[in-house]
Coordinates of N, CA, C and O in Angstrom, one line a residue:
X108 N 31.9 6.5 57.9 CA 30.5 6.8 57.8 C 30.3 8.0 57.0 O 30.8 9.1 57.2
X109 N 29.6 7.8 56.1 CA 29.2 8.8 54.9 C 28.1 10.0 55.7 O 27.1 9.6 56.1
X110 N 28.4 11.1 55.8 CA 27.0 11.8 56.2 C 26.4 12.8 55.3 O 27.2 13.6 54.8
X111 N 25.3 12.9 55.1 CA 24.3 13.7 53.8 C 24.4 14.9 54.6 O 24.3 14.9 55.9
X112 N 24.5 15.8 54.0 CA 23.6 17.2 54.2 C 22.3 17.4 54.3 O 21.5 16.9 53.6
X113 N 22.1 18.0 55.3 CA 20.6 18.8 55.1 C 19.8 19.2 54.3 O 19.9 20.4 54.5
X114 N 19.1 19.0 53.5 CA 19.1 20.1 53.1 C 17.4 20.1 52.9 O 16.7 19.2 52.4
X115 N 16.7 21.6 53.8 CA 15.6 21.3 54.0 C 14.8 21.8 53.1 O 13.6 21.8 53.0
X116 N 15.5 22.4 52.3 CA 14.2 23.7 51.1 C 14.4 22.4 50.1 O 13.3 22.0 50.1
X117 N 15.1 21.7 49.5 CA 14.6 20.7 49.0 C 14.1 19.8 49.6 O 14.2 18.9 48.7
X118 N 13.6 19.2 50.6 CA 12.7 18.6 50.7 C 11.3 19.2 51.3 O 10.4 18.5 51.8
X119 N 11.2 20.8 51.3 CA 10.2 21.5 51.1 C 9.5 21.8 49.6 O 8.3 22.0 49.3
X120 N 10.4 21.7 49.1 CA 10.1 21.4 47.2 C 9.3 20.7 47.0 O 8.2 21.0 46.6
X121 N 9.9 18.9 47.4 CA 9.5 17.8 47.0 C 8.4 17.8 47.3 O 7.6 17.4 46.4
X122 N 7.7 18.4 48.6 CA 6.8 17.8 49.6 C 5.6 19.0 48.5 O 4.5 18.6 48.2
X123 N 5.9 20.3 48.2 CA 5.1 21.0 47.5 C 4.9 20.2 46.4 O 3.8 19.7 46.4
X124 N 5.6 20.0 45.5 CA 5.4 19.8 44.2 C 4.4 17.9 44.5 O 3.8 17.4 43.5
X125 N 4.2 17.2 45.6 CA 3.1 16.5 45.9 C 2.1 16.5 45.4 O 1.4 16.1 44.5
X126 N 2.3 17.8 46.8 CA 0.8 18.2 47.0 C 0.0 19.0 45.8 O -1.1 18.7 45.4
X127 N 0.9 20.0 45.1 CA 0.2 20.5 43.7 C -0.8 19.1 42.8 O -1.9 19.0 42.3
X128 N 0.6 18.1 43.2 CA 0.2 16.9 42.1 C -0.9 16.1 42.6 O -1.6 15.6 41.8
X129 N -1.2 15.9 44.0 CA -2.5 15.4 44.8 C -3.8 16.1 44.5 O -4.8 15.5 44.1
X130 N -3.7 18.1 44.6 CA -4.6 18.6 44.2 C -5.0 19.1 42.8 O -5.8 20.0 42.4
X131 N -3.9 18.2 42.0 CA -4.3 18.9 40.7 C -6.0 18.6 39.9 O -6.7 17.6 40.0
X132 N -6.4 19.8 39.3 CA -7.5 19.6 39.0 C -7.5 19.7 37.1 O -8.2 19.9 36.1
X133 N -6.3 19.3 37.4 CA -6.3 19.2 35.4 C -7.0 18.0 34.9 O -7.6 18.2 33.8
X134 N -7.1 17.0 35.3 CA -7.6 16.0 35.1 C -9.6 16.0 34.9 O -10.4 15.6 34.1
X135 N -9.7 16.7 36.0 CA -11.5 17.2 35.6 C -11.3 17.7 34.7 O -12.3 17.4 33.9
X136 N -10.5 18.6 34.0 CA -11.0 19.3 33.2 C -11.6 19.0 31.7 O -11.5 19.7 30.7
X137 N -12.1 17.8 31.8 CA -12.2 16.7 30.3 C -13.8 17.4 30.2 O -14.2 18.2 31.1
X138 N -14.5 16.9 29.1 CA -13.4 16.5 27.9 C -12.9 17.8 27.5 O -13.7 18.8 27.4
X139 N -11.5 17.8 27.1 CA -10.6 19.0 26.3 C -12.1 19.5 24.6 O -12.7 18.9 23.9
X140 N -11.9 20.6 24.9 CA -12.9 21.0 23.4 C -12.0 21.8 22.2 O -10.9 22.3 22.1
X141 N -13.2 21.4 21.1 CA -12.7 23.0 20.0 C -13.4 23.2 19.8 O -14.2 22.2 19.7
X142 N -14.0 24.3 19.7 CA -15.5 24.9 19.2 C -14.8 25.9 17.9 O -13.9 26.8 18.0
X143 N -15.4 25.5 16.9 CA -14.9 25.5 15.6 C -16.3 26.6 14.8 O -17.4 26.0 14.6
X144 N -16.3 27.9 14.4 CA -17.6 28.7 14.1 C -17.2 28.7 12.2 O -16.1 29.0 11.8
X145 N -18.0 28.5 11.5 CA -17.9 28.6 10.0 C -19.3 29.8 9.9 O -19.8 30.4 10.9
X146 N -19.6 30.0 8.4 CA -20.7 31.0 8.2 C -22.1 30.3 8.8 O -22.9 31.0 9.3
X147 N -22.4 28.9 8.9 CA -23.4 28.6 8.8 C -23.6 27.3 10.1 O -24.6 26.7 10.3
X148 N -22.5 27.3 10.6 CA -22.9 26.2 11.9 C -21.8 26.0 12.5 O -20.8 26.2 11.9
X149 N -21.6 25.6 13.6 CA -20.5 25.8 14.8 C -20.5 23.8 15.0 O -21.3 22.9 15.1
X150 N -19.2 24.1 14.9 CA -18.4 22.5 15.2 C -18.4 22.3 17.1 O -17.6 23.1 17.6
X151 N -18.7 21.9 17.7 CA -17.9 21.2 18.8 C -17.0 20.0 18.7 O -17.7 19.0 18.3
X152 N -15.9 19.8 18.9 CA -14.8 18.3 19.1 C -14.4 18.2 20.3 O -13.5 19.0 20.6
X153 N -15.0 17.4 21.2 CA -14.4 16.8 22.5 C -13.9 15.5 22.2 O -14.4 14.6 21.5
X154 N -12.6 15.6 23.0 CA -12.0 14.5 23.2 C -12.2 13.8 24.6 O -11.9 14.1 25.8
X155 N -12.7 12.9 24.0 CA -13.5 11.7 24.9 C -12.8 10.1 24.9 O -13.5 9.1 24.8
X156 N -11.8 10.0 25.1 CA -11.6 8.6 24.8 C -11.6 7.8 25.8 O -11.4 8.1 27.0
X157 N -12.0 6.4 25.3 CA -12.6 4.9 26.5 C -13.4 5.4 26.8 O -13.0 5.7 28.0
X158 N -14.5 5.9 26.7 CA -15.9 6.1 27.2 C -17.1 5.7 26.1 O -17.1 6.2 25.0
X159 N -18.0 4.9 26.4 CA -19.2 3.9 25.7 C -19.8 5.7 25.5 O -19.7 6.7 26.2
X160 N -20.6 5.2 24.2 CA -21.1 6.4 24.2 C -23.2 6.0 24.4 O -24.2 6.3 23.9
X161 N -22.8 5.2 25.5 CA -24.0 4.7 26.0 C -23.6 5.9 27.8 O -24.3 6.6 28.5
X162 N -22.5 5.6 27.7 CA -22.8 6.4 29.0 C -21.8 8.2 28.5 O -20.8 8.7 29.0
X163 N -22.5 8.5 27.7 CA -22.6 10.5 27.6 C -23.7 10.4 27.5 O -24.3 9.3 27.2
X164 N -24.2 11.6 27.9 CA -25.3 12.7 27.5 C -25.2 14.0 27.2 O -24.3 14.6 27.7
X165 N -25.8 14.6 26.3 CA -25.2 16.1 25.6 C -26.7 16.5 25.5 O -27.6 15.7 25.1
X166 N -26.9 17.8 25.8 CA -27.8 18.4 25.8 C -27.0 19.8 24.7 O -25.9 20.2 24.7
X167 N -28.1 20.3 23.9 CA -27.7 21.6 23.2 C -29.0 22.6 23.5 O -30.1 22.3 23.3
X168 N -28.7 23.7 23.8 CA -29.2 24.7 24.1 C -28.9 25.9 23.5 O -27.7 25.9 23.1
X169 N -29.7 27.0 23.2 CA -30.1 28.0 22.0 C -28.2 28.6 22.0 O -27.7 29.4 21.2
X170 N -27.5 28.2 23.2 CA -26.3 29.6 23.8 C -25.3 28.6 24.3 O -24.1 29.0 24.1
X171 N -25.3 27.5 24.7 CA -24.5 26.7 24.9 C -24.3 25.0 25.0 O -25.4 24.6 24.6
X172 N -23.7 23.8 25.3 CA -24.2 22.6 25.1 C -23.7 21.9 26.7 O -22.9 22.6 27.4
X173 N -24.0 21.1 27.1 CA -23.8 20.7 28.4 C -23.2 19.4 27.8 O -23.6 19.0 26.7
X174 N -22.2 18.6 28.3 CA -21.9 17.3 27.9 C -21.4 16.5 29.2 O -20.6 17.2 29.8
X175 N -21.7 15.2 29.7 CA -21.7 14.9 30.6 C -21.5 13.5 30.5 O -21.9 13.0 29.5
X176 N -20.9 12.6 31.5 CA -20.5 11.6 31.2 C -19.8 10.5 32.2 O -19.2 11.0 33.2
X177 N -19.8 9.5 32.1 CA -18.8 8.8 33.5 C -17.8 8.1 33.3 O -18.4 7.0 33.3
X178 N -16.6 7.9 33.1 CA -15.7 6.6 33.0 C -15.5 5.7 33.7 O -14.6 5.6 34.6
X179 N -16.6 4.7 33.5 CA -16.0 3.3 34.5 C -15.2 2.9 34.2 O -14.5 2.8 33.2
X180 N -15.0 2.5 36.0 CA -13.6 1.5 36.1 C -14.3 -0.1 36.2 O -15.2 -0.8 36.7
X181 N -13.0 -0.3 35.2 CA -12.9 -1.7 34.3 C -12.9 -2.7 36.0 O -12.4 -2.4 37.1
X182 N -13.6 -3.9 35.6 CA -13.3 -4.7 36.9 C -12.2 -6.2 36.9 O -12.1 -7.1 37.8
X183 N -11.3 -6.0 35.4 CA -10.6 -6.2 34.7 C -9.7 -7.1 36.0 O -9.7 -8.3 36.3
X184 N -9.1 -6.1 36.6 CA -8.2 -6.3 37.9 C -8.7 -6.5 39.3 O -9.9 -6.5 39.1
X185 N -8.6 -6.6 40.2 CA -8.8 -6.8 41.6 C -8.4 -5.4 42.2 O -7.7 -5.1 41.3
X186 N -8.3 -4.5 43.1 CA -7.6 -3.8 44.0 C -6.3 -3.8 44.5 O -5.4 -3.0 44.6
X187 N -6.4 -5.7 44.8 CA -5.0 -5.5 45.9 C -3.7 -6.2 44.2 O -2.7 -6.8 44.3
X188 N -4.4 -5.8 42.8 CA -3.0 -6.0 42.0 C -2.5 -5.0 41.3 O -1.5 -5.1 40.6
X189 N -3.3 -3.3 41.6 CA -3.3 -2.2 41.5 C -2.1 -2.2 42.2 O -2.0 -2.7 43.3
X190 N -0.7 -1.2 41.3 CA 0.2 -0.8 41.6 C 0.4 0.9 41.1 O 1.2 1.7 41.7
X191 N -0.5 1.2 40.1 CA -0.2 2.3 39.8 C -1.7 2.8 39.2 O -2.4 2.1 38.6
X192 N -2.0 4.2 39.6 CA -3.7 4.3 39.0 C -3.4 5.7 38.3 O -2.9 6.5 39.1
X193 N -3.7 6.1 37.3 CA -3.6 7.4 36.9 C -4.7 7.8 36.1 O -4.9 8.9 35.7
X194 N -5.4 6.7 35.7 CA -6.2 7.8 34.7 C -7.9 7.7 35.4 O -8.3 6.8 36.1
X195 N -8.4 8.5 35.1 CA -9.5 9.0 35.9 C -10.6 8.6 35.8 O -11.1 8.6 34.8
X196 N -11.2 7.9 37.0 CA -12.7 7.2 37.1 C -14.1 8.4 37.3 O -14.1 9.3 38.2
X197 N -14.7 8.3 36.8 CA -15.9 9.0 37.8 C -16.7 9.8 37.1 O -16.2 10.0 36.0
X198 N -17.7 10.4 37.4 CA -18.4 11.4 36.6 C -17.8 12.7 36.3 O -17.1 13.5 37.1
X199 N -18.2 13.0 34.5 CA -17.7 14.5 34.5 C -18.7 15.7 33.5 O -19.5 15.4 32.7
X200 N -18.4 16.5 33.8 CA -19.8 17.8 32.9 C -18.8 18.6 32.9 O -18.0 18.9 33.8
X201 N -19.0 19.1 31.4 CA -18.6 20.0 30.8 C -20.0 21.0 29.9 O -20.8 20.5 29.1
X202 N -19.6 22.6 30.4 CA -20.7 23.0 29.8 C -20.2 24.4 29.0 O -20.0 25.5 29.5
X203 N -20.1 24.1 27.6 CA -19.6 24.9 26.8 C -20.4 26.3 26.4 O -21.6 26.1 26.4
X204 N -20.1 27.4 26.1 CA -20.6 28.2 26.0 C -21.0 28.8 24.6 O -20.7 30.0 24.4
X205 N -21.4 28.3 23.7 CA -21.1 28.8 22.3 C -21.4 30.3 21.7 O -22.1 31.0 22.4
X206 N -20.9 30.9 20.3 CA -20.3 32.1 20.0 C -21.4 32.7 19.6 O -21.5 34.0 19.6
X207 N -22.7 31.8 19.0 CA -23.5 32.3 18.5 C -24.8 31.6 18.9 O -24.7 30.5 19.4
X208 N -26.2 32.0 18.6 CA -27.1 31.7 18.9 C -27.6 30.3 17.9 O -27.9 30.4 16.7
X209 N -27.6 29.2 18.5 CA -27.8 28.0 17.5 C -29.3 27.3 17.1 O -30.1 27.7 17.9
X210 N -29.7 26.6 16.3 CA -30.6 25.6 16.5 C -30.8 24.5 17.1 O -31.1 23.5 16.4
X211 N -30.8 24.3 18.2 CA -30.8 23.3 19.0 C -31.5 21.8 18.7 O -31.0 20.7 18.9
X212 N -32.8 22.2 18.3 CA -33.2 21.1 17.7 C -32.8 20.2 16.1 O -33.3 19.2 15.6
X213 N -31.5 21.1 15.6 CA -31.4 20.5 14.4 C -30.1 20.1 14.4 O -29.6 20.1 13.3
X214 N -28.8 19.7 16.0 CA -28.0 19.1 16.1 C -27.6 18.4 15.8 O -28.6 17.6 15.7
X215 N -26.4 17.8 15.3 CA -26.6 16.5 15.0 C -25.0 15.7 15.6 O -23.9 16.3 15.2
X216 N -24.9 14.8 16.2 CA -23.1 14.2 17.0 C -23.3 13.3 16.4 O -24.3 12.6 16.1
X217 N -22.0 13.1 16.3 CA -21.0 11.7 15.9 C -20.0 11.4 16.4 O -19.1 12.2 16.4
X218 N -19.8 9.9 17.3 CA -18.4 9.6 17.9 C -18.1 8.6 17.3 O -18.8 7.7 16.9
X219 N -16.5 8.9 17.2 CA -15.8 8.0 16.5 C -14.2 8.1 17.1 O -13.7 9.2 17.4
X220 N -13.7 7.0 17.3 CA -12.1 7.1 17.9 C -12.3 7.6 19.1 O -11.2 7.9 19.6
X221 N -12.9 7.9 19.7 CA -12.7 8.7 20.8 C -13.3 10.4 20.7 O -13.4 11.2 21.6
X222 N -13.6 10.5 19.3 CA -13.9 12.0 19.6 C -15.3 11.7 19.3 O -15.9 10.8 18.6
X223 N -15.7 13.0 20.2 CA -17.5 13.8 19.8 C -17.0 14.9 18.9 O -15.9 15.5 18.9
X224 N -18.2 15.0 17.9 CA -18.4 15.7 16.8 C -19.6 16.1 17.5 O -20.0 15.4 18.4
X225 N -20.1 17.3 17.2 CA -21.2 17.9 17.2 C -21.1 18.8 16.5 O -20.1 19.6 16.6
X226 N -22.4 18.9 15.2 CA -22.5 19.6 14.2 C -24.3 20.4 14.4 O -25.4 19.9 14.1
X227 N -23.6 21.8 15.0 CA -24.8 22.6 14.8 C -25.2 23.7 14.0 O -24.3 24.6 13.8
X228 N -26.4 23.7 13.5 CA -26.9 24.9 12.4 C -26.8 26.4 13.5 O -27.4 26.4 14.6
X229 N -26.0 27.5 12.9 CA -26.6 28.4 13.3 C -28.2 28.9 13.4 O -28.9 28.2 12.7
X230 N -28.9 29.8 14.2 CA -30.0 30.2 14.5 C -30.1 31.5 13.6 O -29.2 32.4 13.8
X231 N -31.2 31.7 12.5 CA -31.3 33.2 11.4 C -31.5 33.9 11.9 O -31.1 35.0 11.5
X232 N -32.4 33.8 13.5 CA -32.8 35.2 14.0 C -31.4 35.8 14.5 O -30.4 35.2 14.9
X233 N -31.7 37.3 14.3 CA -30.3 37.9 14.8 C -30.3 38.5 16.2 O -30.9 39.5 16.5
X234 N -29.8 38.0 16.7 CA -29.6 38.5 18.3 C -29.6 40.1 18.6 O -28.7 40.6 17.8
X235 N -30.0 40.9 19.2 CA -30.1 42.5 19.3 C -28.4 42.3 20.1 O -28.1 41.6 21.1
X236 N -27.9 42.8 19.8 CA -26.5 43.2 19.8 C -26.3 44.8 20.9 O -25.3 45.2 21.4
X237 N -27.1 45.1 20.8 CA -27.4 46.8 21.4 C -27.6 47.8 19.9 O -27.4 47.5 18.8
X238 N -27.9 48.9 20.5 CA -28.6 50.1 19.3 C -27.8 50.8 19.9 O -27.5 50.6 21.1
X239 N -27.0 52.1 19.2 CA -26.6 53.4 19.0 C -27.1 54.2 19.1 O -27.3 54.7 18.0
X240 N -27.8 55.1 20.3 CA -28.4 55.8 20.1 C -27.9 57.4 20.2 O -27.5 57.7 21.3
X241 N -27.9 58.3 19.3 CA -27.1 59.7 19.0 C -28.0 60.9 20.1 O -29.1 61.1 20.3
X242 N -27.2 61.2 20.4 CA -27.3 62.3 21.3 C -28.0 63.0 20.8 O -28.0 62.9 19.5
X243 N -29.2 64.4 21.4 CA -29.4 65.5 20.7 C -29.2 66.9 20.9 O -29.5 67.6 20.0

């Protein structure tokens, strides 16, 4: 009769490295961004893929853009022929903060392949930054 060792810190490992993976929250963290600043207008690229772009919504606002969205699950399959599920159902918002003051009303997105484009005009007015003021 063959007998195994004990060994309990490895299966105190196993049992963490789970649970990390049960509570991971990397998967909310979509859509992944670049916010991209030139002289004259600020890029957003989220990567969005399998999502109808009937179901986003993107709001742009003077300081940052809200982008929001659901991935349905396909009814493709049944439940009981599900063997393995990994990629992520459900509603998600992402709300970016951008570098500079924009025009909101003169936005303009494009999805294609999976990515959002959002192309905004900088705003001319200049933001008060603070004043220097000299001692006397």
């Amino acid at each position: 009769m063959y007998l195994k060792p004990i060994e309990p810190f490895r299966e105190i490992e196993r049992l963490r490295r789970q649970m990390d993976s049960l509570f991971s929250f990397e998967e909310f963290e979509r859509p992944r961004i670049d916010v991209i600043e030139t002289e004259n207008e600020i890029k957003v690229k989220a990567e969005i893929p399998g999502i109808s772009k009937d179901d986003l919504d993107i709001v742009v606002y003077d300081e940052e853009v809200r982008i929001t969205g659901e991935f349905k699950k396909s009814d493709e399959y049944k439940d009981e022929h599900l063997r393995r599920v990994e990629r992520y159902y459900g509603n998600f918002s992402r709300t970016i903060p951008l570098p500079a003051e924009v025009k909101a009303e003169e936005a303009r997105a494009e999805y294609k392949d999976g990515i959002l484009t959002l192309t905004i005009p900088k705003s001319d007015r200049q933001t008060s930054r603070g004043k220097r003021i000299k001692l006397q």
